[in-house]
Every structure is written in structure tokens, then in C-alpha cells.
Coordinates of C-alpha atoms in Angstrom, one line a residue:
M1 CA 0.0 0.0 0.0
A2 CA 1.4 3.4 -1.0
A3 CA 2.2 5.9 1.6
T4 CA -0.3 8.8 1.9
H5 CA 1.2 12.1 0.7
I6 CA 0.8 14.8 3.4
T7 CA 1.5 18.5 3.2
P8 CA 2.7 19.9 6.6
V9 CA 1.4 23.3 7.5
I10 CA 3.6 25.0 10.1
L11 CA 2.3 28.0 11.9
C12 CA 5.1 30.2 13.3
G13 CA 3.9 33.8 13.8
G14 CA 3.3 33.8 17.6
S15 CA 5.2 35.9 20.2
G16 CA 5.4 33.5 23.2
T17 CA 5.3 36.1 26.0
R18 CA 5.1 33.5 28.8
L19 CA 8.7 32.5 28.1
W20 CA 10.0 36.1 28.6
P21 CA 12.9 37.2 28.7
L22 CA 14.2 34.5 26.3
S23 CA 11.2 34.7 24.1
R24 CA 10.2 38.2 22.9
K25 CA 8.1 39.7 20.1
S26 CA 11.1 40.4 17.9
Y27 CA 12.5 36.8 18.3
P28 CA 9.9 34.4 19.9
K29 CA 10.3 31.1 21.5
Q30 CA 10.0 28.9 18.3
F31 CA 13.3 30.4 17.0
V32 CA 15.4 30.3 20.2
H33 CA 17.3 27.4 21.6
L34 CA 15.1 26.3 24.5
M35 CA 15.6 22.5 24.4
G36 CA 18.7 20.9 22.9
E37 CA 20.7 21.9 19.8
E38 CA 17.7 22.6 17.5
T39 CA 15.1 25.3 17.9
L40 CA 11.5 24.3 18.4
F41 CA 10.8 25.4 14.9
Q42 CA 13.6 23.3 13.4
A43 CA 12.5 20.3 15.5
S44 CA 8.9 20.7 14.3
A45 CA 10.0 20.9 10.7
R46 CA 12.1 17.7 11.0
R47 CA 9.2 15.9 12.8
L48 CA 7.0 16.8 9.8
S49 CA 9.5 15.6 7.1
G50 CA 10.7 12.4 5.5
Q51 CA 8.8 9.2 4.8
T52 CA 7.5 6.2 6.7
E53 CA 5.6 3.1 5.5
A54 CA 2.3 4.9 5.8
L55 CA 3.3 8.6 5.4
S56 CA 5.1 10.7 2.9
F57 CA 5.7 14.3 3.8
A58 CA 5.9 17.1 1.2
A59 CA 7.9 20.2 1.7
P60 CA 6.4 22.2 4.5
L61 CA 4.0 25.1 3.8
V62 CA 4.9 27.8 6.4
L63 CA 2.8 30.7 7.6
T64 CA 4.7 33.5 9.3
N65 CA 5.0 37.3 9.3
S66 CA 7.3 39.6 7.4
D67 CA 9.8 40.0 10.3
F68 CA 10.4 36.3 10.6
R69 CA 10.6 35.3 6.9
F70 CA 14.3 35.2 6.6
I71 CA 14.7 33.5 10.0
V72 CA 12.4 30.8 8.7
T73 CA 14.5 30.1 5.6
E74 CA 17.8 30.3 7.5
Q75 CA 16.7 27.8 10.2
L76 CA 15.2 25.4 7.7
Q77 CA 18.4 25.5 5.6
A78 CA 20.4 24.8 8.7
V79 CA 18.7 21.5 9.2
G80 CA 18.7 20.6 5.5
I81 CA 15.0 21.2 4.8
D82 CA 13.8 23.0 1.7
P83 CA 10.6 24.8 2.4
G84 CA 7.6 24.7 0.0
A85 CA 5.6 28.0 -0.1
I86 CA 6.2 30.5 2.7
L87 CA 3.0 32.6 3.1
I88 CA 3.6 36.0 4.7
E89 CA 0.7 37.3 6.9
P90 CA 0.4 41.1 6.7
E91 CA -0.7 41.0 10.4
G92 CA -1.6 38.4 12.9
R93 CA -5.3 37.4 12.7
N94 CA -5.1 34.2 14.8
T95 CA -5.2 30.7 13.5
A96 CA -8.5 30.5 11.6
P97 CA -7.5 32.9 8.7
A98 CA -4.0 31.4 8.6
I99 CA -5.3 27.8 8.3
L100 CA -7.9 28.8 5.7
A101 CA -5.3 30.6 3.6
A102 CA -3.1 27.4 3.7
A103 CA -6.0 25.2 2.8
L104 CA -7.0 27.4 -0.1
Y105 CA -3.4 27.6 -1.4
A106 CA -2.9 23.8 -1.1
H107 CA -6.3 23.1 -2.8
Q108 CA -5.3 25.2 -5.8
G109 CA -2.3 22.9 -6.4
N110 CA -4.0 19.7 -5.5
P111 CA -7.8 19.3 -4.9
D112 CA -7.1 16.1 -2.9
A113 CA -4.4 17.6 -0.7
V114 CA -4.2 16.2 2.9
L115 CA -2.9 18.8 5.4
L116 CA -1.2 18.3 8.8
V117 CA -1.4 21.6 10.6
A118 CA 0.9 22.1 13.6
P119 CA 2.3 24.9 15.7
S120 CA 6.0 25.5 15.5
D121 CA 6.7 25.6 19.2
H122 CA 5.8 22.2 20.6
V123 CA 8.0 19.4 22.0
V124 CA 7.2 15.8 20.9
P125 CA 10.2 13.6 21.8
D126 CA 8.9 10.3 20.2
I127 CA 8.7 11.1 16.5
A128 CA 7.8 7.5 15.6
A129 CA 4.9 7.5 17.9
F130 CA 3.7 10.8 16.5
H131 CA 3.9 9.5 13.0
D132 CA 1.9 6.4 14.1
A133 CA -0.8 8.7 15.5
V134 CA -0.9 10.7 12.2
A135 CA -1.3 7.4 10.3
Q136 CA -4.2 6.4 12.6
G137 CA -5.9 9.7 11.7
L138 CA -5.9 8.9 8.0
G139 CA -8.9 6.6 8.4
P140 CA -11.4 9.3 9.6
V141 CA -9.8 11.8 7.2
G142 CA -10.7 9.4 4.4
Q143 CA -14.3 9.6 5.6
G144 CA -14.4 13.4 5.5
D145 CA -13.6 14.0 9.2
L146 CA -11.6 16.8 10.6
V147 CA -9.1 15.1 13.0
T148 CA -7.5 16.7 16.0
F149 CA -5.0 15.1 18.4
G150 CA -5.7 14.8 22.1
I151 CA -2.8 14.5 24.5
A152 CA -3.3 12.1 27.4
P153 CA -3.1 14.4 30.5
T154 CA -0.4 13.7 33.1
H155 CA -1.7 16.2 35.6
A156 CA -4.5 18.6 36.3
E157 CA -3.2 21.4 34.0
T158 CA -5.1 24.7 33.9
A159 CA -3.2 26.3 31.1
Y160 CA -4.6 24.0 28.3
G161 CA -8.0 23.6 26.7
Y162 CA -9.4 20.1 26.8
L163 CA -11.2 17.7 24.5
E164 CA -14.1 15.6 25.8
L165 CA -14.2 12.3 24.0
A166 CA -17.5 10.5 23.2
G167 CA -16.0 7.4 24.7
Q168 CA -13.0 6.2 26.7
P169 CA -9.7 6.6 24.7
G170 CA -8.4 3.4 23.2
Q171 CA -5.9 2.5 20.5
G172 CA -7.5 4.5 17.7
P173 CA -9.6 7.5 16.8
V174 CA -12.6 8.5 18.9
K175 CA -15.4 10.8 18.1
L176 CA -15.2 14.2 19.7
S177 CA -18.0 15.2 22.1
R178 CA -17.0 18.8 22.8
F179 CA -14.2 21.3 23.4
V180 CA -13.7 22.6 27.0
E181 CA -12.2 25.9 27.8
K182 CA -9.1 26.2 30.1
P183 CA -10.5 25.0 33.5
D184 CA -9.8 26.1 37.0
A185 CA -7.8 23.6 39.2
A186 CA -10.9 21.8 40.6
R187 CA -12.5 21.3 37.2
A188 CA -9.1 20.2 35.8
Q189 CA -8.8 17.5 38.5
T190 CA -12.4 16.3 37.8
M191 CA -11.7 15.9 34.1
L192 CA -8.4 14.1 34.8
D193 CA -10.2 11.6 37.1
A194 CA -13.0 11.1 34.5
G195 CA -10.5 9.6 32.0
N196 CA -12.3 10.7 28.8
Y197 CA -10.8 14.2 28.6
M198 CA -7.6 15.0 26.8
W199 CA -5.5 18.1 26.4
N200 CA -6.1 20.0 23.1
A201 CA -2.8 20.0 21.2
G202 CA -4.0 22.3 18.5
I203 CA -2.7 19.9 15.8
F204 CA -5.1 19.0 13.0
L205 CA -5.2 16.6 10.1
F206 CA -7.8 16.9 7.2
R207 CA -8.3 17.2 3.5
A208 CA -8.0 20.8 2.3
A209 CA -11.4 20.4 0.6
D210 CA -13.1 19.3 3.8
V211 CA -11.8 22.1 6.0
I212 CA -12.7 24.7 3.3
A213 CA -16.2 23.3 3.3
A214 CA -16.3 23.6 7.1
F215 CA -15.3 27.2 6.8
E216 CA -17.9 27.8 4.2
T217 CA -20.6 26.4 6.5
H218 CA -19.4 27.6 10.0
A219 CA -17.3 30.8 9.3
P220 CA -18.5 32.1 5.9
T221 CA -17.5 35.6 6.6
L222 CA -13.9 34.6 6.5
M223 CA -14.1 33.2 3.0
A224 CA -14.1 36.4 1.0
P225 CA -11.3 38.3 2.8
V226 CA -8.9 35.3 3.0
S227 CA -9.7 34.2 -0.6
D228 CA -9.1 37.8 -1.8
A229 CA -5.9 38.1 0.2
L230 CA -4.6 35.0 -1.5
A231 CA -5.8 35.9 -5.0
Q232 CA -4.1 39.3 -4.7
A233 CA -1.0 38.0 -3.1
K234 CA 2.4 39.1 -4.5
T235 CA 5.6 37.1 -4.8
D236 CA 8.6 38.7 -3.1
L237 CA 12.0 37.0 -3.2
G238 CA 10.4 33.6 -3.2
F239 CA 7.9 34.5 -0.4
L240 CA 4.1 34.9 -1.1
R241 CA 2.8 38.1 0.6
L242 CA -0.9 37.9 1.2
A243 CA -2.6 41.2 0.3
P244 CA -2.9 43.4 3.3
D245 CA -6.2 45.2 2.6
P246 CA -8.5 42.2 2.3
W247 CA -6.5 40.4 5.1
A248 CA -7.3 43.2 7.5
Q249 CA -11.0 42.5 7.0
A250 CA -10.7 38.9 8.2
E251 CA -11.9 38.3 11.8
D252 CA -9.2 37.8 14.4
I253 CA -10.4 34.4 15.6
S254 CA -9.0 30.9 16.4
V255 CA -9.8 27.9 14.3
D256 CA -11.4 26.3 17.4
Y257 CA -13.9 29.1 17.8
A258 CA -14.5 29.6 14.1
V259 CA -14.9 26.0 12.9
M260 CA -13.9 23.2 15.2
E261 CA -16.4 23.9 18.0
R262 CA -19.2 24.0 15.5
A263 CA -18.4 21.1 13.2
A264 CA -20.0 17.7 13.7
N265 CA -17.5 15.7 11.7
L266 CA -14.6 15.7 14.2
S267 CA -12.5 12.8 15.5
V268 CA -9.7 12.7 18.0
V269 CA -6.6 10.6 17.9
P270 CA -5.3 10.0 21.4
F271 CA -1.6 10.5 21.9
A272 CA 0.1 9.4 25.1
S273 CA 3.8 9.4 24.2
G274 CA 4.9 12.8 25.5
W275 CA 4.1 16.3 24.4
S276 CA 4.4 19.9 25.6
D277 CA 3.6 23.2 24.1
L278 CA 6.3 24.8 26.4
G279 CA 3.7 27.3 27.4
G280 CA 5.6 28.5 30.5
W281 CA 8.9 28.2 32.3
D282 CA 7.3 25.5 34.5
A283 CA 6.8 23.4 31.3
V284 CA 10.5 24.0 30.3
W285 CA 11.5 22.8 33.8
R286 CA 9.3 19.6 33.5
E287 CA 10.7 18.8 30.1
S288 CA 14.3 19.3 31.1
D289 CA 14.7 16.2 33.3
P290 CA 15.0 17.7 36.8
D291 CA 17.6 16.0 39.0
A292 CA 16.8 14.2 42.3
N293 CA 16.2 17.5 44.0
G294 CA 14.0 18.8 41.2
V295 CA 16.7 21.2 40.0
V296 CA 17.4 22.2 36.4
T297 CA 20.4 24.4 35.6
S298 CA 22.0 25.6 32.4
A299 CA 25.7 25.7 31.7
G300 CA 26.2 29.0 33.3
A301 CA 24.1 28.3 36.4
T302 CA 24.9 26.8 39.8
A303 CA 22.3 25.6 42.4
I304 CA 23.3 25.2 46.1
D305 CA 20.8 23.5 48.4
C306 CA 17.9 24.2 46.0
H307 CA 14.8 22.2 45.4
N308 CA 12.3 22.3 42.5
T309 CA 14.1 25.2 40.9
L310 CA 15.0 26.3 37.3
L311 CA 18.2 28.4 36.9
R312 CA 19.2 29.5 33.4
A313 CA 22.0 31.9 32.3
E314 CA 21.4 33.0 28.7
G315 CA 24.7 34.6 27.9
D316 CA 28.3 33.6 27.5
R317 CA 29.6 35.9 30.3
L318 CA 26.8 35.3 32.7
E319 CA 26.9 33.2 35.9
V320 CA 23.7 32.7 37.9
V321 CA 23.9 31.2 41.4
G322 CA 20.9 30.1 43.5
I323 CA 21.2 29.3 47.2
G324 CA 18.4 27.8 49.3
L325 CA 15.8 28.3 46.6
D326 CA 12.5 26.3 46.6
N327 CA 10.0 26.3 43.7
I328 CA 11.8 29.2 42.0
M329 CA 12.6 30.0 38.4
A330 CA 15.3 32.4 37.5
I331 CA 16.3 33.3 34.0
A332 CA 19.1 35.8 33.4
M333 CA 20.0 37.5 30.1
N334 CA 22.4 40.4 29.4
D335 CA 19.6 42.9 29.5
A336 CA 16.9 41.4 31.7
V337 CA 16.4 39.0 34.6
L338 CA 13.2 37.1 35.6
V339 CA 12.8 35.7 39.1
A340 CA 9.5 34.2 40.1
D341 CA 7.8 31.5 42.0
M342 CA 7.2 28.4 39.8
S343 CA 3.5 28.5 40.5
R344 CA 3.3 31.9 38.9
A345 CA 4.7 30.7 35.5
Q346 CA 1.5 31.7 33.6
D347 CA 1.8 35.3 35.0
V348 CA 5.0 36.1 33.2
K349 CA 3.0 37.7 30.6
L350 CA 2.0 40.3 33.2
A351 CA 5.7 41.2 33.4
V352 CA 5.7 41.9 29.7
S353 CA 2.6 44.1 30.0
A354 CA 4.2 46.0 32.9
L355 CA 7.4 46.6 30.9
K356 CA 5.4 47.8 27.9
D357 CA 3.6 50.3 30.1
K358 CA 6.9 51.8 31.1
Q359 CA 8.1 51.6 27.5
A360 CA 11.0 49.4 28.3
L361 CA 12.7 48.0 25.1
Q362 CA 13.2 44.7 26.9
A363 CA 9.4 44.0 26.7
T364 CA 9.6 43.2 23.0
Q365 CA 13.1 43.6 21.7
F366 CA 15.6 40.7 21.8
P367 CA 19.2 41.7 22.6
K368 CA 20.3 40.4 19.2
D369 CA 18.5 42.0 16.3
H370 CA 18.2 39.4 13.6
R371 CA 18.4 40.5 10.0
P372 CA 18.4 38.6 6.7
W373 CA 22.2 38.9 6.5
G374 CA 22.9 37.9 10.1
W375 CA 22.5 39.8 13.4
F376 CA 23.8 42.6 15.5
E377 CA 23.8 43.5 19.2
S378 CA 24.4 46.8 21.0
L379 CA 27.3 46.6 23.4
V380 CA 27.4 50.2 24.7
V381 CA 25.0 53.1 24.0
G382 CA 25.7 56.7 24.9
P383 CA 24.1 60.0 24.1
R384 CA 26.2 60.5 21.0
F385 CA 27.7 57.1 20.3
Q386 CA 26.9 53.4 20.1
V387 CA 29.1 50.3 19.9
K388 CA 27.8 47.2 18.1
R389 CA 28.9 43.7 17.4
I390 CA 27.8 42.6 13.9
L391 CA 27.8 39.1 12.4
V392 CA 27.4 38.7 8.7
H393 CA 26.7 35.2 7.2
P394 CA 28.9 33.8 4.4
G395 CA 27.9 35.3 1.1
A396 CA 25.5 37.8 2.6
S397 CA 25.6 41.6 2.3
L398 CA 24.0 44.6 3.9
S399 CA 22.1 47.1 1.8
L400 CA 23.9 50.0 0.1
Q401 CA 23.0 52.8 2.5
S402 CA 23.8 56.1 4.0
H403 CA 23.1 58.0 7.2
F404 CA 22.3 61.6 7.9
H405 CA 23.4 61.9 11.5
R406 CA 26.2 59.5 12.2
S407 CA 29.6 58.3 11.0
E408 CA 30.8 54.8 11.5
H409 CA 34.1 53.0 12.2
W410 CA 34.3 49.3 11.4
I411 CA 36.9 47.0 12.9
V412 CA 36.9 43.4 11.6
V413 CA 37.6 40.8 14.3
E414 CA 36.8 37.6 12.5
G415 CA 36.9 36.9 8.8
T416 CA 37.1 39.3 5.9
A417 CA 34.8 42.1 4.8
R418 CA 34.3 43.6 1.4
V419 CA 33.6 47.2 2.0
T420 CA 32.1 49.8 -0.4
I421 CA 32.4 53.5 0.5
D422 CA 31.1 55.7 -2.3
D423 CA 33.2 54.7 -5.4
T424 CA 35.9 52.7 -3.4
V425 CA 35.7 49.0 -2.8
Q426 CA 38.3 47.3 -0.6
L427 CA 38.9 44.1 1.4
V428 CA 39.2 44.6 5.2
T429 CA 40.7 41.6 7.1
E430 CA 41.0 40.8 10.8
N431 CA 42.4 43.6 12.9
Q432 CA 42.0 46.1 10.1
S433 CA 39.5 49.0 10.2
V434 CA 37.8 51.4 7.9
Y435 CA 36.0 54.8 8.5
I436 CA 32.7 55.8 6.9
P437 CA 32.0 59.5 7.0
V438 CA 28.5 61.0 7.5
G439 CA 26.4 60.8 4.3
S440 CA 28.7 58.4 2.4
K441 CA 27.1 55.6 0.5
H442 CA 28.4 52.3 2.0
R443 CA 27.9 48.6 2.0
M444 CA 29.4 45.7 3.9
E445 CA 29.6 42.2 2.4
N446 CA 31.1 38.8 3.6
P447 CA 32.8 37.2 0.5
G448 CA 34.1 34.3 2.6
K449 CA 32.9 30.9 3.6
M450 CA 32.9 31.6 7.3
P451 CA 30.9 34.1 9.4
M452 CA 32.4 37.6 9.5
V453 CA 32.3 39.5 12.7
L454 CA 33.1 43.2 13.2
I455 CA 32.8 45.9 15.8
E456 CA 31.0 49.0 14.7
V457 CA 31.5 52.3 16.5
Q458 CA 28.9 54.9 15.6
T459 CA 29.3 58.6 16.6
G460 CA 26.9 61.5 15.8
S461 CA 23.9 63.5 17.0
Y462 CA 21.5 60.5 16.5
V463 CA 22.3 56.8 16.4
G464 CA 18.8 55.3 16.0
E465 CA 18.1 52.4 13.5
D466 CA 15.7 54.6 11.5
D467 CA 18.6 56.9 10.4
I468 CA 19.1 55.0 7.2
V469 CA 18.6 55.5 3.4
R470 CA 18.7 52.3 1.4
Y471 CA 19.7 52.6 -2.3
E472 CA 20.1 48.9 -3.1
D473 CA 19.0 45.9 -1.1
V474 CA 19.1 42.2 -2.1
Y475 CA 16.4 41.5 0.5
A476 CA 14.0 44.0 -0.9
R477 CA 13.3 45.9 2.3
G478 CA 11.7 49.3 2.0

């Protein structure tokens, strides 16, 4: 029997505020290294790739926003995965418009397309067991059902929605009775004891035609704006930008509310082999194999006489030490530190809100500003100067640009840079420097095969990132 061809749809536009300070709006949790060598996004893409006896995965269809488009391609290339289409959402409108856009796009290419929709920030250690669960879902999909995956609960969790099954979970798909909102602790314990409730993983399997029909029946007002946004989409450097005007008319709503809670043709595949959405630092602690005292530490952290504690140092020159801590999570970065009781993990988003209210950059901006060509970080900022460390990927180049208010001094510390200043082009190697006067057109490129690192010293009356005029840009930024 031939393997069923499946198109993965990976949703990766979220901001992950509950894992602040490591996860921020400018660089959310799916792209950072939370667990192991791969990012959550990379692990998700690898989990939805390859071929088994029953499944054959196509190149992934990715939905993201404009800020993350180059991060998506860079991280996929790093793990040897070539993406299919990458659809750029003009703004976040929740999961229902995103999934409908993916279904309409896939249906155009293949009316019989089978889609596996998954968030990009989940942990599923047993990939073979997950593939087996997907294979079990193909039966109901063949009957026209929309399939969701229910996670066997291990504790009375209040941070997840639940699925009430029509019967007790067995070895195969079960009809869904209803969705249940995030419960309080008492209700969560009652559902755990009942045995026929499962966590809602937010992972779906269906034919594109069937989910489009469900939208037409249960959320018809989404059809026109999403269809128009796709019809008017424009190709941009290999990405497909959905049209912003019709997209803005789409309701901001989750697929659960828009379709799943109203549809009758739903089945659930129970999954009991380990899963987490890493929805808080308490989940990271649980998934990180605490020692006999319940302690988890990173490389730069030391725990002395601590219990049930998470200590993480997110920086090469940071050391975090905890003494006598109990049920505490402490995450330190170069620009921000979080210390909280483990029981308040879901309240970390309150910290982000408080920082936004005081207009602190740490609320949303990651210390490293990731760009299509690499990244930079500010080392020192003064009233008329700024010092940055800049990394440029092999073969990459910054735009040809100029500044009205600042001059720059570049010192190469690793690799070789090809530098353009007005009509002059020169190679600058390690321990060499070059000066760029105010107003000069200039560009930096890495012609080598290794990353190039330089220190940039800016001086002038204004050193903000918006003091820039771009003349040429291979990344087509405005």
C-alpha cells in the first residue's frame, strides 16, 4: 500500500510572551534554543518531514510574518529542509484565517491535498509514535472528518484547553464530544479523574477540501477576505505576501472558535507518548529532566541547596547562582532577569505588559537584532555614540545605504569584509579597520565561507536604527 502524501502546514507567527525574557516579540520562542541543539521550529519541521511506510511528507507550507521570513528560511536550511511555499501574513489574525489561507493555497495545487497543521513551538520527543498517531488519523480523514490530536493528560493542567471524547480513549480515533475551555484547578482535576478528557494539542489533520467546506458552513464571513488576500498575493524574493487590505477585513479568531467547536465531523486521535507546548517556564522545567532535588540548571548556572528550581544563564559571560531556593525559576539575560515562584509561571505575561507600560525595550526587543544577513547587538550606548557587534553570514551583504546623522568606524575581528564606500571597494581583514563619513554611501559584504564579525562604533547626533537611506538591497526591504 502506497504511503499517503501529506503537506505539513507550520504556523510560526506567535510571540510567546510567557517565556520572557528569552522569548520576545522580535524573536519568539519557536526560534530560540530552549531545548537541545535545535530550535523548536527546526524540531517541528524535522518531525514533519521524511517518509514512513504509511506517510510521505511534502515540503512544508509555512505561515509566518514579514519580520520572521528570513529567520524561517535560514533555520530550515540549517537542518537541511527545503521549504515549500512561505506565506507572509500582513498582520496576525489568529489561527483561523491562517489555516484557511493554507488550505485554499494547497487546494489550488491539489484538490485532494491532505494537510497536517501544527504549531512550530511544541515538543514531541517520540517522533515515531507521533507518525503512528498521524497514520491512525488517516482513516477518519478518508471519511471526511476533521481530525485533532488529544494528549493524554499527566496532571490537572489549567493552562490548556481540553477535548471531551465521546468514549474512553483506546488505540484508535474516537469521536469528539465537545471542546472545553481552560479550566480552574478543581475542574481540571475532575476531568483528569474522569478519564475521557484530553489536552487539546492544536494539531489538525484533514483534507483541504473538507476544511474549506467547514469554513464555508461555519465561518462564511472569513471566506471572501482570505480568498481575496490569496488571489491578490504578490511574490517577493520567493515568499508569497498575502494582500494586506482584504486580510485586514478577516476576523481575528482561532480555528477552534471559528470552525472546530461548531463542526460535527470531528474525530480525536489520542496520543500518550509525551508532548508539551512549552507554554511557560514550568513546562520547560518539567521537560528538562530535573535531578533528584527537582533542579534544572543551564551551563552558566549553579544551584546550592535548592529544590524544584530552574536556573538559566542565557549569555556567554553570565553566571547565575541560587542558594536555598525552593520552587523558584530564575532566567538571566544580558539585558533582563526574571525571578518568580514556579506557581506563577503563567503570570510572566504580566511582566511583559508592565514593561510595555513603562516603554522598556526589553518588553519586546531581543538583545540580538536578527536580520536577513545575520545579526547585531548593541554593546554600549551613549548620548552621541553606540558600539555594536555585527555578524554577517557567508555570502551575505547589507544594503547599500547612507546616514544623515552619524559616521561609523568598522573593525573586523573575524573573517574578511568587502567594504564599499562611495566609489571605493576594498577588502578589510582581521584587525583592520575602515572609516565611513556621514552621508557616504556604503555597504558591507562577507565574501568568505565563514561568518564575518566586526565591531562598529557609531558617533553622531543621532544613532537610531531609523537613520538610514537604502539605495540597493538584495532583501527588498523598504
